[in-house]
Tab-separated table of C-alpha atoms in Angstrom:
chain	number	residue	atom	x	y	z
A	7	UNK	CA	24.865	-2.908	-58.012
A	8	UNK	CA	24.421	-5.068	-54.832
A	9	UNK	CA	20.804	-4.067	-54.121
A	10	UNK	CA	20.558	-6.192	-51.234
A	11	UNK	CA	23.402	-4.392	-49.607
A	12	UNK	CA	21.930	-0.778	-50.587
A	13	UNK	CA	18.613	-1.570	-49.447
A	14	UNK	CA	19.821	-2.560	-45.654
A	15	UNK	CA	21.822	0.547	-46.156
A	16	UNK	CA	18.702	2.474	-46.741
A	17	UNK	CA	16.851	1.265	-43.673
A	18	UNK	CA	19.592	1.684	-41.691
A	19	UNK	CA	19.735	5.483	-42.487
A	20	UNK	CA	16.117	5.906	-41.620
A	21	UNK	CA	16.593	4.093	-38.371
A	22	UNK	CA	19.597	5.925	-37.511
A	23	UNK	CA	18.502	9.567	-38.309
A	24	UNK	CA	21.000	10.279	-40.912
A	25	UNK	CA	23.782	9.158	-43.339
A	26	UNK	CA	26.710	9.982	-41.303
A	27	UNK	CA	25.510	7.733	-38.133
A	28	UNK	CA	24.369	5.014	-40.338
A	29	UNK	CA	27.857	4.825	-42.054
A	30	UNK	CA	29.202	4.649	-38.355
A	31	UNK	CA	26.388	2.138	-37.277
A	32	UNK	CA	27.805	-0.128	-40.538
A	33	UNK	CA	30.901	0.744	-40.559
A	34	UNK	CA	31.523	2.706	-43.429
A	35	UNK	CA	32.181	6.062	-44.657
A	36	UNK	CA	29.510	8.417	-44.721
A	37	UNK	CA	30.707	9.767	-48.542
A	38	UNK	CA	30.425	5.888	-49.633
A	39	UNK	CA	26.820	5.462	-47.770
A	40	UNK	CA	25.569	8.841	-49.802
A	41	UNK	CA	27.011	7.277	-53.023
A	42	UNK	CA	25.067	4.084	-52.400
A	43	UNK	CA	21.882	5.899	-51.914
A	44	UNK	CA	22.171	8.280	-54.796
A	45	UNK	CA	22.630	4.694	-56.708
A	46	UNK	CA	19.662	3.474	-55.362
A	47	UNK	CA	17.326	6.735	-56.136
A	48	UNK	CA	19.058	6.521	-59.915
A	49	UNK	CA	17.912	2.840	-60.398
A	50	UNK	CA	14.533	3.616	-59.135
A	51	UNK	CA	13.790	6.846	-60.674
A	52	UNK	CA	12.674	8.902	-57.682
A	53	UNK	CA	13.964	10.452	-54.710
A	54	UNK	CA	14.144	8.763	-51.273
A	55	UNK	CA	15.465	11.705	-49.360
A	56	UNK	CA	15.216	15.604	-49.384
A	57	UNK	CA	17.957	16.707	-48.260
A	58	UNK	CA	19.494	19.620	-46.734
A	59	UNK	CA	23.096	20.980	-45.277
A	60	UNK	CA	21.385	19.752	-41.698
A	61	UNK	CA	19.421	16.808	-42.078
A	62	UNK	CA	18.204	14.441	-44.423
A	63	UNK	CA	14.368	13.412	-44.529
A	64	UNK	CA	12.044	10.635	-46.401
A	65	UNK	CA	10.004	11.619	-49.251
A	66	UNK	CA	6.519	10.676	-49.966
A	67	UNK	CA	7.951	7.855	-52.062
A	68	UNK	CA	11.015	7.108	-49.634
A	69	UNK	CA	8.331	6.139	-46.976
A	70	UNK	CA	6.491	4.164	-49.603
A	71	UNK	CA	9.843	2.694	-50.375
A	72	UNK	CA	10.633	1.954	-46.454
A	73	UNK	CA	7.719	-0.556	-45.955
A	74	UNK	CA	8.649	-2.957	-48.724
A	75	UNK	CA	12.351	-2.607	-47.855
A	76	UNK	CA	11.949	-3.612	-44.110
A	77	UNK	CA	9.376	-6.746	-45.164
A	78	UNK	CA	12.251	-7.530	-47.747
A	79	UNK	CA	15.037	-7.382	-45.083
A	80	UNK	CA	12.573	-9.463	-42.669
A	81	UNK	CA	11.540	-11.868	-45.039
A	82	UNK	CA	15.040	-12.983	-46.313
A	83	UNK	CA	15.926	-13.072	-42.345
A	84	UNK	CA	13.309	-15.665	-41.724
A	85	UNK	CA	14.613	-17.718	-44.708
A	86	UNK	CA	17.551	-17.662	-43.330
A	87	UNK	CA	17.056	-18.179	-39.494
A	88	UNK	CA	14.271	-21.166	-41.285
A	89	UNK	CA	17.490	-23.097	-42.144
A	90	UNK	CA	19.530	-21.975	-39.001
A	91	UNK	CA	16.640	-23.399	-36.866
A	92	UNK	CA	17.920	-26.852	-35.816
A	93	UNK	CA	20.707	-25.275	-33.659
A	94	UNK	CA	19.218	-21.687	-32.852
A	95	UNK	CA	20.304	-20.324	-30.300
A	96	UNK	CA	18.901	-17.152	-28.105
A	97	UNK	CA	21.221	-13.881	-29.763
A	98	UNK	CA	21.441	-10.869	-31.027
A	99	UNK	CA	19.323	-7.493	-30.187
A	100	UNK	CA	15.780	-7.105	-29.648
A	101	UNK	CA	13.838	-3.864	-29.995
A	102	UNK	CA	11.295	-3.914	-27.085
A	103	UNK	CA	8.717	-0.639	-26.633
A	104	UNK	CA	6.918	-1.193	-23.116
A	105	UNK	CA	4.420	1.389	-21.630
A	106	UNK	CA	6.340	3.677	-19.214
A	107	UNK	CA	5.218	2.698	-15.881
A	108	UNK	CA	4.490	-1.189	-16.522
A	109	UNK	CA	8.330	-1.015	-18.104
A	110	UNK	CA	9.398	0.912	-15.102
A	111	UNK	CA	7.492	-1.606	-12.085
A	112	UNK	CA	7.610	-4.568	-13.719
A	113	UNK	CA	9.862	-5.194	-16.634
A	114	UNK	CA	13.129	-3.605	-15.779
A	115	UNK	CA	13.369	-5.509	-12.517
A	116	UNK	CA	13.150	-8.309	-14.724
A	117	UNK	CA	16.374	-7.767	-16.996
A	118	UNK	CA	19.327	-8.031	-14.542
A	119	UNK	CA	18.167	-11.520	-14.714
A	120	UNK	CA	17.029	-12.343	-17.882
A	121	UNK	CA	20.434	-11.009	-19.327
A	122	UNK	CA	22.277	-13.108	-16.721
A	123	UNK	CA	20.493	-16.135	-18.314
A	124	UNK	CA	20.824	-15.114	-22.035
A	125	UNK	CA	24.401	-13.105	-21.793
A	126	UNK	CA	24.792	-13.072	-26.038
A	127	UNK	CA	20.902	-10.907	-26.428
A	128	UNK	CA	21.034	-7.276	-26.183
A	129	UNK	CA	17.834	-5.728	-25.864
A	130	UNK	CA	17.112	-1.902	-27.096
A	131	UNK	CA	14.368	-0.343	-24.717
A	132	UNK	CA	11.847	2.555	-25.925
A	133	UNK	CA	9.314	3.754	-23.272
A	134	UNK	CA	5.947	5.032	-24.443
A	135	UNK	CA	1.929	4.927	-23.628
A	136	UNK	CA	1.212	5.685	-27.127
A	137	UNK	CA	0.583	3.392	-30.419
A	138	UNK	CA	2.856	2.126	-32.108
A	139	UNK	CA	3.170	1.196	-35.341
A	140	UNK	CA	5.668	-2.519	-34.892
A	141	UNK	CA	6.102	-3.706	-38.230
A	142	UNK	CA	6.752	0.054	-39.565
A	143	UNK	CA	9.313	0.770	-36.778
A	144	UNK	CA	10.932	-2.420	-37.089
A	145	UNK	CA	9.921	-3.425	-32.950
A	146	UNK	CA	10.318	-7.171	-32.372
A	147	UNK	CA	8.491	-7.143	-29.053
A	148	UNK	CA	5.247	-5.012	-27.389
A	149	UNK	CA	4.296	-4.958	-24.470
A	150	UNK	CA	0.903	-3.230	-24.095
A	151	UNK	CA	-2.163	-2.904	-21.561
A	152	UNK	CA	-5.523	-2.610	-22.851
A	153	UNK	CA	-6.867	-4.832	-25.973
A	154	UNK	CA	-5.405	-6.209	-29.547
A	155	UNK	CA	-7.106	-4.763	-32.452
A	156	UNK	CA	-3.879	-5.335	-35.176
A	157	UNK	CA	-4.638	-8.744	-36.859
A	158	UNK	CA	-1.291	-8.468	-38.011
A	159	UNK	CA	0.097	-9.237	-34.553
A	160	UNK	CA	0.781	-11.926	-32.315
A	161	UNK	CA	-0.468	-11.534	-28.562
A	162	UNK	CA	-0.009	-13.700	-25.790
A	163	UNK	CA	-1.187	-12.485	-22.732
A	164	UNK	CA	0.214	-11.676	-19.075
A	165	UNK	CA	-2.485	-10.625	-17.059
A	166	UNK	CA	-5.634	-9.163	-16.747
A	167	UNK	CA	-5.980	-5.336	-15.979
A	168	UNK	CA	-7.541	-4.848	-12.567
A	169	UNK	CA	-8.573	-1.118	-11.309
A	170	UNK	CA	-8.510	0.071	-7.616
A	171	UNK	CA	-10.376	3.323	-6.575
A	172	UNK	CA	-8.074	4.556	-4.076
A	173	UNK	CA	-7.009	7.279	-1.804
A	174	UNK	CA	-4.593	8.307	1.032
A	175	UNK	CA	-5.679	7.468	4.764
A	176	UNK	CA	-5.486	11.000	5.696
A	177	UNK	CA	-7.582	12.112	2.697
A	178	UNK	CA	-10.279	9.402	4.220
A	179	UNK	CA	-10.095	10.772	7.685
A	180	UNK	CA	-10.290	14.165	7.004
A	181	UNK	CA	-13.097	13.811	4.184
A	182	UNK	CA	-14.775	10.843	4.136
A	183	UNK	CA	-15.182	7.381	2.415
A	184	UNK	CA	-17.392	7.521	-0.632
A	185	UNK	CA	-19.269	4.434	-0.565
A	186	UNK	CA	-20.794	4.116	-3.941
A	187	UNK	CA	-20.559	5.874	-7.210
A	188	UNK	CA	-23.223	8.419	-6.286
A	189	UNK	CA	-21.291	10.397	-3.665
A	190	UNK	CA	-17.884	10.578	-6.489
A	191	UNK	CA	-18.724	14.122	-7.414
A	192	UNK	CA	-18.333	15.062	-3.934
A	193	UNK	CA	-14.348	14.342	-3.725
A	194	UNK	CA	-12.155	16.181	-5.839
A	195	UNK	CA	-10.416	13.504	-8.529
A	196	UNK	CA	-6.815	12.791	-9.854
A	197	UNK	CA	-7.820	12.115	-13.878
A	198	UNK	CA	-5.373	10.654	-16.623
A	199	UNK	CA	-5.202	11.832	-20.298
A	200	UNK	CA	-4.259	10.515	-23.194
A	201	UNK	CA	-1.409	12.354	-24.472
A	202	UNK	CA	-1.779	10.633	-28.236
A	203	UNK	CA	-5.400	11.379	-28.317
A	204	UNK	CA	-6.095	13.813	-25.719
A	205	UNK	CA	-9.262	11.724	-23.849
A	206	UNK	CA	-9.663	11.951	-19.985
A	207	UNK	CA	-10.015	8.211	-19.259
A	208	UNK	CA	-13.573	7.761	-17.035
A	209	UNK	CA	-14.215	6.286	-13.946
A	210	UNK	CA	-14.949	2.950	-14.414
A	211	UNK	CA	-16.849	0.538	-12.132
A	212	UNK	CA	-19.161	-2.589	-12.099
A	213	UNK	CA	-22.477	-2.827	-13.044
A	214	UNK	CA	-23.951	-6.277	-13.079
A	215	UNK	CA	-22.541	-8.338	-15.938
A	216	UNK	CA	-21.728	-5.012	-17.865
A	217	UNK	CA	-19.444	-1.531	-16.728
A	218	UNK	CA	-20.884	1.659	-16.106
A	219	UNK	CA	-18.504	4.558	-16.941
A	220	UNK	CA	-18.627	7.986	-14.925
A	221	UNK	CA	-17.331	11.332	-14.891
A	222	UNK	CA	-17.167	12.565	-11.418
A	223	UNK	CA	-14.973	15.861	-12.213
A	224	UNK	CA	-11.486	16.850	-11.466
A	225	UNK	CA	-9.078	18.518	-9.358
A	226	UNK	CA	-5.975	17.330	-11.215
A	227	UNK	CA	-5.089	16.002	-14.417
A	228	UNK	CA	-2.144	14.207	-15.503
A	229	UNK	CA	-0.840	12.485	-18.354
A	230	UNK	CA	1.886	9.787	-16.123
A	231	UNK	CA	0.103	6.957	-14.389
A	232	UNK	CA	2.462	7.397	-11.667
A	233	UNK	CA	2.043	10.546	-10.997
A	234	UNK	CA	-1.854	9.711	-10.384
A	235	UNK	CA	-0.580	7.458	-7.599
A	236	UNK	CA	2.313	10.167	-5.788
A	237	UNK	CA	-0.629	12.984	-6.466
A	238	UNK	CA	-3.360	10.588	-4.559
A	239	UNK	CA	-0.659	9.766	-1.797
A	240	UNK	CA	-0.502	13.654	-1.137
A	241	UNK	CA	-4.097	13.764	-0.241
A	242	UNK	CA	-5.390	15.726	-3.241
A	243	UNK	CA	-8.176	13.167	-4.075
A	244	UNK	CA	-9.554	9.652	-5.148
A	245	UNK	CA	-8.049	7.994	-8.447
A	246	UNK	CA	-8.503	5.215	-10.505
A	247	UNK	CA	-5.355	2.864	-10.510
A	248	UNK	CA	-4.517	-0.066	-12.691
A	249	UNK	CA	-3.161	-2.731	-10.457
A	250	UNK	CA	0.632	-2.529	-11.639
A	251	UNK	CA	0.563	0.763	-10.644
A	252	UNK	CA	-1.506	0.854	-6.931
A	253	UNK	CA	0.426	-2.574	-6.250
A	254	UNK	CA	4.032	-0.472	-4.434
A	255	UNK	CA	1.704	1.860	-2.802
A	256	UNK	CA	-0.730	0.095	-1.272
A	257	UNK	CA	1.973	-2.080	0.200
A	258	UNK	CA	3.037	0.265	1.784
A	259	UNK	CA	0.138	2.127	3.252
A	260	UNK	CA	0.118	5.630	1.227
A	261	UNK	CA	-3.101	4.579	0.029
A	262	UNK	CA	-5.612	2.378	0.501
A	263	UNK	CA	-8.434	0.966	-1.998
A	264	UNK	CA	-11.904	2.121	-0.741
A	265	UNK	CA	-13.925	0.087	-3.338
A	266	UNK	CA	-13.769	-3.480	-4.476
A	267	UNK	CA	-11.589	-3.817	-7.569
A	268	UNK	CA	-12.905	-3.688	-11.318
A	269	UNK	CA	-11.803	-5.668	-14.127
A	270	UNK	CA	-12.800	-4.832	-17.734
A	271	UNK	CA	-13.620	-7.378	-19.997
A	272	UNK	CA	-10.992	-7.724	-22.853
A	273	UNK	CA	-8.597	-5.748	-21.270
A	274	UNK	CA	-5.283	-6.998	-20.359
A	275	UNK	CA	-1.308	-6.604	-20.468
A	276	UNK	CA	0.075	-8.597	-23.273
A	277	UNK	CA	3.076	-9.491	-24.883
A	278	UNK	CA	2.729	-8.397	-28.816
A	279	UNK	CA	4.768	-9.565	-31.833
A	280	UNK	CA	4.475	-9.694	-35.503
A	281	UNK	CA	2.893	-12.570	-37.176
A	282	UNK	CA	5.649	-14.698	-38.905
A	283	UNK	CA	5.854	-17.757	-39.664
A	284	UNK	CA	9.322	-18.437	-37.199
A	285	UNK	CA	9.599	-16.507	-34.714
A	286	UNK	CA	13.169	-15.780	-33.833
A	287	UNK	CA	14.937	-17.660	-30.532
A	288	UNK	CA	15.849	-14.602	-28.933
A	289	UNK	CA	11.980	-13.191	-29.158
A	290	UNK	CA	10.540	-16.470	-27.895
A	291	UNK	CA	13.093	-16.940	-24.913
A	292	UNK	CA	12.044	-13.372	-23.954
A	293	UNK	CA	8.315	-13.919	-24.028
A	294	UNK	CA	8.238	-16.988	-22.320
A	295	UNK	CA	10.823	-15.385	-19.756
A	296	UNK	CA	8.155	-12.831	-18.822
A	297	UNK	CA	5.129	-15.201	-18.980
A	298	UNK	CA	6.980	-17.523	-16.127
A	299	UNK	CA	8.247	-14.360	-14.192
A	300	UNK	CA	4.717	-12.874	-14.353
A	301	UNK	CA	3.626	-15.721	-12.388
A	302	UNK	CA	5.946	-16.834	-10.264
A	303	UNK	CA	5.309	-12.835	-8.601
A	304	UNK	CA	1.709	-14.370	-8.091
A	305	UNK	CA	-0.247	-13.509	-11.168
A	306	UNK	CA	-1.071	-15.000	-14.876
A	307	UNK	CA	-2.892	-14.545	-17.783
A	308	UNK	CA	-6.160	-14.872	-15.812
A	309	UNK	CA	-5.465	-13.289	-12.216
A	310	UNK	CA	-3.803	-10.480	-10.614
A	311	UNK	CA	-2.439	-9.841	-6.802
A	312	UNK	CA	-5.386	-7.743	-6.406
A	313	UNK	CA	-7.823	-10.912	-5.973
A	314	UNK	CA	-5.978	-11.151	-3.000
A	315	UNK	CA	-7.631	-8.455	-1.644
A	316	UNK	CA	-11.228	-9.519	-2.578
A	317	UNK	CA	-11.836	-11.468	0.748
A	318	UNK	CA	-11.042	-8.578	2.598
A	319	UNK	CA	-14.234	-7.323	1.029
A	320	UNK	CA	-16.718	-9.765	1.563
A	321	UNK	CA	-16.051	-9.663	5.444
């Protein structure tokens, strides 16, 4: 029994959602990929799947299993990418997950280009704000605003996060400029919440050397950043914009910041990968792809656009 063989063959089967496009993802027949498997479960004495006539799940023990199969698999691909290092070159696909709107404004105009430049990668895209787990669902590459807790992972970081209070002209005309936090409660407010753990996200601003978060109400709340932004053009109300976000509309006049800008400490927009001792060619040509497009648009691991518009305050 080629273990090595039924154990990719495994993986692959979880990835793809079932034995029949796993068979076509390896390119065999689905009969011989459910032979290998009920093999696998005889040599180790338990079930991997339940199965029924529609679909074919992990057990308890499968997902058990799935962990040390996948460090396995990654392990013996280090090894061997460890002796293929002296002439590495940049190939093969990369699983990326990005947060939707950063992906959407900042990334994907990005990839025309970087593909251009590395024509043999192939890069599989998966758009989420919530956490993910990297190392379970086999992700080469994060990208992530907000902080690193996973020791397990890699980060190198971006940019800072920078947040705009902001609002549409004709809101401001028609209501009103609140000048500090004091008059918030008397604007109705376009809120964001979590969808993975269901928390309204506060108002956050300055406060000497510290933040001070507040909770000024709401009109609306969403749970897409952009949305915040197309809601606040409307004239519904003030939000709270991260700077990735606000940057599209405030160039072009929908809205307008009507507070200086506030940047949490620790927070940032960072490139995340798993800690391994060699980190693949076609991972690091990607990081450091972003890092140098990052700043050649004008920002870096310790400044944003949004500085920019700091003079503008202390006139």
């Amino acid at each position: 029994m080629d273990k090595l063989s039924l154990l990719k063959q495994f993986v692959v089967s979880v990835e793809q959602g079932g034995f029949a496009a796993a068979a076509n993802h390896l390119g065999l027949s689905p009969s011989t990929l459910s032979k290998g498997m009920a093999r696998l479960e005889e040599h180790l004495n338990f079930k991997l799947f339940h199965r029924s006539t529609r679909q074919v799940s992990l057990t308890e023990a499968g997902s058990r299993y799935l962990i040390t199969a996948r460090q396995i698999l990654m392990e013996l691909e280090q090894c061997e990418q460890r002796i293929q290092q002296a002439n590495d070159e940049p190939k093969g696909r990369i699983k990326v997950n990005l947060p939707v709107s950063y992906g959407r404004l900042y990334v994907m105009p990005l990839l025309q280009r970087f593909i251009q430049q590395y024509p043999e990668i192939e890069l599989e895209l998966s758009f989420n704000d919530s956490y993910v787990d990297m190392l379970e669902q086999g992700i080469d590459l994060t990208i992530r605003s907000g902080s690193l807790e996973d020791r397990r992972l890699v980060a190198r970081k971006l940019s800072p996060v920078d947040f705009l209070i902001c609002a549409a002209p004709d809101y401001l005309t028609k209501n009103g400029c609140p000048t500090t936090a004091a008059e918030f409660s008397d604007h109705p407010w376009i809120r964001f919440r979590y969808r993975q753990t269901g928390r309204l996200m506060p108002v956050t601003m300055p406060d000497g050397d510290d933040e001070q978060n507040y909770d000024p109400g709401q009109q609306f709340i969403v749970d897409d950043g952009e949305a915040l932004a197309e809601l606040c053009a409307q004239g519904l109300g003030l939000t709270q914009l991260p700077h990735f976000i606000a940057r599209d509309w405030l160039k072009d006049g929908r809205i307008v910041p009507i507070l200086p800008y506030h940047r949490p400490q620790g927070h940032g927009v960072y490139c995340i990968y798993p800690k391994r001792e060699y980190l693949p060619a076609k991972v690091r040509v990607l990081v450091e792809f972003m890092i140098q497009q990052i700043e050649a648009n004008g920002e870096s691991a310790y400044r944003t656009w949004v500085e920019e518009l700091d003079s503008d305050w202390d006139k």
